[in-house]
Amino acid sequence: MILISGGKTAEYSFRGPAMDLIKKMGFRREEVVIKINGKLSSDLEEIIDSDEVEIIKVVFGG
Amino acid sequence: MKCSKCGGYAVITLHYSQTHLCRKHFMQMFERKFKRTVREFGMIKKGEKIAVGLSGGKDSTVLLHLLYKLSKKHPFELIALIVDEGTGEYRKKLIENAKRECNILGISFKIVSYADFVGFTLNDAVGKNKQVNPCSLCGVIRRRLLNKAAKEAGADKIAIGHNLDDAVQTVFMNLMRNEPLRLLRYNEPLVNSPEFVQRIRPLIRIPEKEIAVYALLNGINTGESECPYAQYSLRKEIKHKVNEIEEKYPGTKLKIFSSFLQMEKLMRQSVSDKDFVLSKCKKCGELTSSDVCMLCRMLDSISL
C-alpha cells in the first residue's frame, strides 16, 4: 500500500479498515479524512495492499 | 462501504447515527442541517445585513458559501469582515484565501487589523510580553474589533463559523473557569443594546470534520493550517480530549450540546435583566459589567 500523510509518501504494509490505519498512524478519527485511490472514503472502508491511501488532517488546534 | 440511502460509494460514515453517506446524500444532509439551524434559532430575517467573520479557514469559508447560497433564495445582504491579527505568514495565507473566496462569490469585504485598532499586532504583543496568553488577548480584541467593524458596516448580525466542536469546547472551558453564566449569552444576547451586534452561529449543529468534508467535496479553498499560538490554547487540549471521547462513545458531542441547550433554557428562567447591569468603561466608554472593560485591562497589562 502507498501511504500519503503530512506531505510524505511511503510504502506501508497494512490490511484492514481505514480507521485502524488512522489510529496506527497516531491520528484521531475525528480530526482526519481519508482518500483511498483518490476518492474521499468512509473510515470503515477496507484497505488492501494495492491501494493508495491518503490521510488528510483537517482539524487543527487553536 | 455503501451509502445507507442509495447504495452508492460512501464518502463518510457518521458514527453517531451509524449511517454511511455518498456525496449526494452527505451534501443534502449537511445543507439541510445548516438551514434547519438557521430556522431553529431564528438567526436571519429577510432584508437583514449579515457580516460574516471570515478567517479564510474552512469553517468561516464554508459558512460564507452556505450563506451566499441561502441569500439567493431568502434575500438578505452579505458582507465579509476579515480580521488581521498580525500573526505573520499564517494569517497572510488565510487572508489571501478569504479575499479569493469573496471575489469568487462577488461578496464585498473589509479587512480590519489589530494594528490599526489597538496599535500593535498579536506577534508584537506576545513577543514583548511573555506572561500574556495570546489566545485570551486575541479573543478579547477580536470580539471587540468584529463588533466595531460590524456596527460601522451597518450590519444587523455577525455570523461566525463556530461549529459543534467549538460549542462543546466552549461549554467545557466556561465550566472549567467557573463562569457558567457566560454560556447564557452563547445563543442569544443577555442584554439587548444597539452597542452590541448580535452573533449568530449557523454551523453550531455540524461537527468540524463534516465541514472539512463539505469543503473538499465542493472544491472550496481553505488555507487551513495550525495557528502559531495553538500550543497556548486550552481549547486545543479540550478539543483533542473530546475527540478521543467521541471516538469511543460516538454521539457524545451532540449529547453535550443538547444538554447545554436544555441547561441554558433552565438557567435563563432563573435570571433577569437586572442581574446583568452594564455601565460604561471608565477608560474607553464601551459597555462593560465592571468599571473597566476586559480589553482596557488587558491593554494596561501589556508593555510595548
Coordinates of C-alpha atoms in Angstrom, one line a residue:
Chain A
M1 CA 0.0 0.0 0.0
I2 CA 1.1 3.5 -0.7
L3 CA 0.5 5.9 2.2
I4 CA 0.5 9.6 1.8
S5 CA 0.4 11.6 5.0
G6 CA 1.8 15.0 6.1
G7 CA 3.2 15.6 2.6
K8 CA 5.2 12.4 2.7
T9 CA 4.7 9.3 0.6
A10 CA 5.9 5.9 1.7
E11 CA 5.3 2.1 1.1
Y12 CA 3.4 0.7 4.0
S13 CA 2.1 -2.8 4.8
F14 CA -1.5 -2.7 6.1
R15 CA -4.8 -4.5 5.5
G16 CA -8.0 -3.7 7.3
P17 CA -10.4 -0.9 8.0
A18 CA -9.1 2.6 7.3
M19 CA -9.9 3.7 10.9
D20 CA -7.4 1.2 12.2
L21 CA -4.8 2.7 10.0
I22 CA -5.7 6.2 11.2
K23 CA -5.2 5.1 14.8
K24 CA -2.0 3.2 14.0
M25 CA -0.6 6.4 12.4
G26 CA -1.3 8.3 15.6
F27 CA -4.3 10.4 14.4
R28 CA -7.7 10.8 15.9
R29 CA -10.6 9.7 13.7
E30 CA -12.5 12.9 14.3
E31 CA -9.6 15.0 13.0
V32 CA -8.7 13.5 9.7
V33 CA -10.4 12.4 6.4
I34 CA -9.2 9.6 4.2
K35 CA -8.8 9.3 0.5
I36 CA -8.5 5.8 -1.0
N37 CA -7.2 5.8 -4.6
G38 CA -8.0 9.5 -4.8
K39 CA -11.6 9.1 -3.6
L40 CA -12.9 10.5 -0.3
S41 CA -13.9 7.4 1.7
S42 CA -15.6 6.2 4.8
D43 CA -13.1 5.3 7.6
L44 CA -14.8 1.9 7.7
E45 CA -13.6 1.2 4.2
E46 CA -11.3 -1.9 3.9
I47 CA -7.8 -1.2 2.7
I48 CA -5.9 -3.7 0.6
D49 CA -2.3 -3.9 -0.4
S50 CA -2.7 -2.3 -3.9
D51 CA -4.4 0.8 -2.5
E52 CA -3.1 4.3 -2.4
V53 CA -4.2 5.9 0.8
E54 CA -4.0 9.5 1.8
I55 CA -4.7 10.7 5.4
I56 CA -5.5 14.4 5.4
K57 CA -5.5 16.3 8.7
V58 CA -8.5 18.7 8.7
V59 CA -8.9 19.7 12.3
F60 CA -6.2 21.9 13.8
G61 CA -5.7 23.4 17.2
G62 CA -6.3 26.9 18.4
Chain B
M1 CA -18.7 1.0 2.2
K2 CA -22.2 1.6 0.7
C3 CA -24.4 4.7 1.2
S4 CA -27.2 3.9 3.7
K5 CA -29.6 5.8 1.4
C6 CA -28.8 4.7 -2.1
G7 CA -26.1 2.1 -2.1
G8 CA -23.6 4.4 -3.8
Y9 CA -19.9 4.8 -2.7
A10 CA -19.9 6.3 0.8
V11 CA -17.6 9.3 1.3
I12 CA -18.2 9.4 5.0
T13 CA -19.5 7.4 7.9
L14 CA -21.4 9.3 10.6
H15 CA -20.6 7.1 13.6
Y16 CA -23.1 9.0 15.8
S17 CA -26.0 7.9 13.7
Q18 CA -24.4 4.8 12.2
T19 CA -25.0 5.9 8.7
H20 CA -22.8 5.9 5.6
L21 CA -23.4 8.6 3.0
C22 CA -22.4 9.1 -0.6
R23 CA -21.5 12.6 -1.9
K24 CA -25.1 13.5 -2.9
H25 CA -26.7 12.4 0.3
F26 CA -24.0 13.9 2.5
M27 CA -24.5 17.2 0.8
Q28 CA -28.2 17.1 1.2
M29 CA -27.9 16.2 4.9
F30 CA -25.3 18.9 5.5
E31 CA -27.2 21.7 3.8
R32 CA -30.5 20.7 5.4
K33 CA -28.9 20.7 8.9
F34 CA -27.5 24.2 8.2
K35 CA -30.9 25.6 7.1
R36 CA -32.7 23.9 9.9
T37 CA -30.3 25.5 12.4
V38 CA -30.8 29.0 10.9
R39 CA -34.6 28.5 11.3
E40 CA -34.5 26.9 14.7
F41 CA -32.7 29.8 16.3
G42 CA -34.4 32.5 14.1
M43 CA -30.9 33.6 13.0
I44 CA -31.7 35.6 9.9
K45 CA -34.6 37.7 8.9
K46 CA -35.5 38.9 5.4
G47 CA -33.6 42.1 4.4
E48 CA -31.1 41.9 7.2
K49 CA -27.4 42.7 6.6
I50 CA -25.2 39.8 7.8
A51 CA -21.5 40.4 8.3
V52 CA -19.5 37.1 8.1
G53 CA -16.4 37.0 10.4
L54 CA -14.2 35.4 7.7
S55 CA -10.8 34.0 8.7
G56 CA -10.2 32.2 5.5
G57 CA -10.1 28.8 7.3
K58 CA -12.6 26.0 6.4
D59 CA -15.4 26.9 8.9
S60 CA -15.9 30.5 8.0
T61 CA -15.3 29.9 4.3
V62 CA -17.9 27.1 4.2
L63 CA -20.2 29.4 6.2
L64 CA -19.7 32.2 3.6
H65 CA -20.6 29.8 0.8
L66 CA -23.7 28.4 2.6
L67 CA -25.0 31.9 3.4
Y68 CA -24.4 33.1 -0.1
K69 CA -26.5 30.2 -1.4
L70 CA -29.2 30.9 1.1
S71 CA -29.2 34.6 0.3
K72 CA -30.2 33.8 -3.3
K73 CA -33.4 32.2 -2.0
H74 CA -34.2 34.3 1.0
P75 CA -33.0 37.8 0.3
F76 CA -30.6 39.2 2.8
E77 CA -27.4 41.2 2.4
L78 CA -24.0 39.6 2.9
I79 CA -20.6 41.2 3.6
A80 CA -17.4 39.8 5.0
L81 CA -15.1 41.1 7.7
I82 CA -11.6 39.7 7.5
V83 CA -9.6 40.2 10.7
D84 CA -5.8 40.5 10.5
E85 CA -4.4 39.8 14.0
G86 CA -0.8 40.2 12.7
T87 CA 0.4 36.6 13.0
G88 CA 2.8 36.6 10.1
E89 CA 2.7 34.1 7.2
Y90 CA -0.1 32.1 8.9
R91 CA -2.5 35.0 8.7
K92 CA -1.3 36.3 5.3
K93 CA -2.1 33.0 3.6
L94 CA -5.6 32.9 5.2
I95 CA -6.3 36.5 4.2
E96 CA -5.4 35.7 0.6
N97 CA -7.7 32.8 0.7
A98 CA -10.5 34.8 2.3
K99 CA -10.2 37.5 -0.4
R100 CA -10.1 35.0 -3.2
E101 CA -13.3 33.3 -1.9
C102 CA -15.1 36.7 -1.6
N103 CA -14.1 37.6 -5.1
I104 CA -15.3 34.3 -6.5
L105 CA -18.7 34.9 -4.9
G106 CA -18.8 38.6 -5.5
I107 CA -19.2 39.5 -1.9
S108 CA -17.7 42.8 -0.7
F109 CA -15.2 42.5 2.2
K110 CA -13.3 44.7 4.6
I111 CA -10.0 43.9 6.2
V112 CA -9.7 45.2 9.8
S113 CA -6.4 44.8 11.7
Y114 CA -5.3 44.7 15.3
A115 CA -2.5 47.0 14.4
D116 CA -5.0 49.7 13.4
F117 CA -7.4 49.0 16.2
V118 CA -5.1 48.7 19.3
G119 CA -1.8 49.8 17.8
F120 CA 0.0 46.5 17.8
T121 CA 0.0 43.1 16.2
L122 CA -0.5 39.9 18.1
N123 CA 3.1 38.9 17.3
D124 CA 4.3 42.3 18.7
A125 CA 2.3 41.9 22.0
V126 CA 3.3 38.2 22.5
G127 CA 6.9 38.8 21.6
K128 CA 7.4 41.5 24.2
N129 CA 5.1 40.2 26.9
K130 CA 5.9 36.6 27.7
Q131 CA 3.3 36.5 30.6
V132 CA 0.4 37.2 28.2
N133 CA -1.7 34.3 27.0
P134 CA -2.0 35.0 23.2
C135 CA -5.4 33.2 22.9
S136 CA -7.1 35.2 25.7
L137 CA -5.7 38.5 24.3
C138 CA -6.6 37.6 20.7
G139 CA -10.1 36.5 21.7
V140 CA -10.9 39.8 23.5
I141 CA -9.5 42.0 20.8
R142 CA -11.2 40.0 18.0
R143 CA -14.6 40.2 19.7
R144 CA -14.4 43.9 20.1
L145 CA -13.0 44.6 16.7
L146 CA -15.6 42.5 14.9
N147 CA -18.4 44.3 16.8
K148 CA -16.9 47.7 15.9
A149 CA -16.5 46.8 12.3
A150 CA -19.9 45.3 12.0
K151 CA -21.5 48.4 13.5
E152 CA -19.6 50.6 11.1
A153 CA -20.8 48.5 8.2
G154 CA -24.4 48.8 9.4
A155 CA -24.7 45.0 9.9
D156 CA -27.6 43.6 11.9
K157 CA -25.8 40.4 12.8
I158 CA -22.3 38.9 12.8
A159 CA -22.2 35.3 11.5
I160 CA -19.3 33.3 12.8
G161 CA -18.1 29.8 11.8
H162 CA -18.4 28.2 15.2
N163 CA -19.2 24.5 14.8
L164 CA -20.5 21.8 17.1
D165 CA -16.9 21.0 18.3
D166 CA -16.4 24.7 19.1
A167 CA -19.6 24.8 21.1
V168 CA -18.8 21.8 23.1
Q169 CA -15.3 23.1 23.8
T170 CA -16.8 26.4 24.9
V171 CA -19.1 24.6 27.4
F172 CA -16.1 22.8 28.9
M173 CA -14.0 26.0 29.0
N174 CA -16.7 28.0 30.8
L175 CA -17.3 25.2 33.3
M176 CA -13.5 24.8 33.9
R177 CA -13.2 28.6 34.5
N178 CA -16.2 28.6 36.8
E179 CA -18.0 31.0 34.5
P180 CA -21.3 29.2 33.8
L181 CA -23.2 32.4 33.3
R182 CA -21.1 33.2 30.2
L183 CA -22.8 30.3 28.5
L184 CA -26.2 32.1 28.8
R185 CA -25.2 34.5 26.1
Y186 CA -24.0 31.9 23.7
N187 CA -27.1 31.7 21.6
E188 CA -28.8 35.0 22.3
P189 CA -27.6 38.2 23.9
L190 CA -28.3 38.7 27.6
V191 CA -28.5 42.4 27.2
N192 CA -30.1 44.0 24.2
S193 CA -28.2 47.1 23.3
P194 CA -27.6 48.8 20.0
E195 CA -23.9 48.8 21.1
F196 CA -23.7 45.0 20.6
V197 CA -24.2 43.4 17.2
Q198 CA -25.8 40.0 17.8
R199 CA -23.7 37.0 16.9
I200 CA -25.1 34.0 15.1
R201 CA -23.6 30.6 14.6
P202 CA -25.3 28.7 11.8
L203 CA -22.8 25.8 11.9
I204 CA -23.4 25.1 15.6
R205 CA -25.0 21.7 15.0
I206 CA -22.4 20.5 12.5
P207 CA -19.3 18.6 13.6
E208 CA -16.0 20.1 12.4
K209 CA -14.9 17.1 10.4
E210 CA -18.1 17.3 8.3
I211 CA -17.4 20.9 7.5
A212 CA -14.0 19.8 6.1
V213 CA -15.6 17.0 4.1
Y214 CA -18.1 19.5 2.6
A215 CA -15.3 21.9 1.7
L216 CA -13.3 19.1 0.0
L217 CA -16.4 17.8 -1.9
N218 CA -17.2 21.3 -3.2
G219 CA -13.6 22.4 -4.0
I220 CA -13.9 25.2 -1.5
N221 CA -10.4 26.6 -0.9
T222 CA -9.4 26.6 2.7
G223 CA -5.9 27.8 3.6
E224 CA -6.2 25.8 6.8
S225 CA -3.1 25.2 9.0
E226 CA -2.3 25.5 12.7
C227 CA -2.2 28.9 14.4
P228 CA 1.3 29.6 15.6
Y229 CA 0.0 30.1 19.1
A230 CA -2.1 26.9 19.3
Q231 CA 0.2 25.4 21.9
Y232 CA -1.0 28.0 24.4
S233 CA -4.7 27.2 23.8
L234 CA -6.8 25.5 26.4
R235 CA -9.3 25.0 23.6
K236 CA -6.8 22.8 21.7
E237 CA -6.4 20.5 24.7
I238 CA -10.1 20.1 25.2
K239 CA -10.6 19.6 21.5
H240 CA -8.3 16.5 21.5
K241 CA -9.8 15.1 24.7
V242 CA -13.4 15.5 23.4
N243 CA -12.4 13.9 20.1
E244 CA -11.0 10.9 21.9
I245 CA -14.2 10.5 23.9
E246 CA -16.3 10.9 20.7
E247 CA -14.3 8.2 19.0
K248 CA -15.0 5.8 21.9
Y249 CA -18.6 7.0 22.5
P250 CA -20.0 8.3 19.2
G251 CA -22.6 11.0 19.7
T252 CA -21.1 12.5 22.8
K253 CA -20.6 16.0 21.3
L254 CA -24.3 16.1 20.1
K255 CA -25.4 15.0 23.6
I256 CA -23.3 17.6 25.3
F257 CA -24.7 20.3 23.1
S258 CA -28.3 19.2 23.6
S259 CA -27.7 19.1 27.4
F260 CA -26.2 22.6 27.2
L261 CA -29.3 23.9 25.3
Q262 CA -31.6 22.4 28.0
M263 CA -29.5 23.8 30.8
E264 CA -29.4 27.2 29.1
K265 CA -33.2 27.3 29.0
L266 CA -33.5 26.5 32.7
M267 CA -30.8 29.0 33.7
R268 CA -32.4 31.7 31.6
Q269 CA -35.6 31.3 33.6
S270 CA -33.8 31.9 36.8
V271 CA -32.1 35.2 35.8
S272 CA -33.5 38.6 34.9
D273 CA -32.2 41.6 33.1
K274 CA -31.4 43.2 36.5
D275 CA -28.7 40.6 37.0
F276 CA -26.7 42.0 34.1
V277 CA -26.4 45.7 34.6
L278 CA -23.9 47.3 32.2
S279 CA -22.2 50.6 32.6
K280 CA -19.7 52.5 30.5
C281 CA -16.0 51.6 30.8
K282 CA -14.1 54.4 32.6
K283 CA -11.3 54.2 30.1
C284 CA -12.9 53.7 26.6
G285 CA -16.6 54.2 27.2
E286 CA -17.7 50.8 25.8
L287 CA -20.4 48.9 27.7
T288 CA -19.0 46.5 30.4
S289 CA -20.1 44.7 33.5
S290 CA -17.2 46.2 35.6
D291 CA -15.6 49.6 36.0
V292 CA -13.0 49.0 33.3
C293 CA -13.6 46.6 30.4
M294 CA -11.6 43.5 29.8
L295 CA -9.9 44.9 26.7
C296 CA -8.7 48.0 28.6
R297 CA -7.5 45.9 31.5
M298 CA -5.6 43.7 29.1
L299 CA -4.1 46.6 27.2
D300 CA -2.9 48.1 30.6
S301 CA -1.0 44.9 31.4
I302 CA 0.9 45.0 28.1
S303 CA 4.1 46.9 27.6
L304 CA 5.3 47.7 24.0

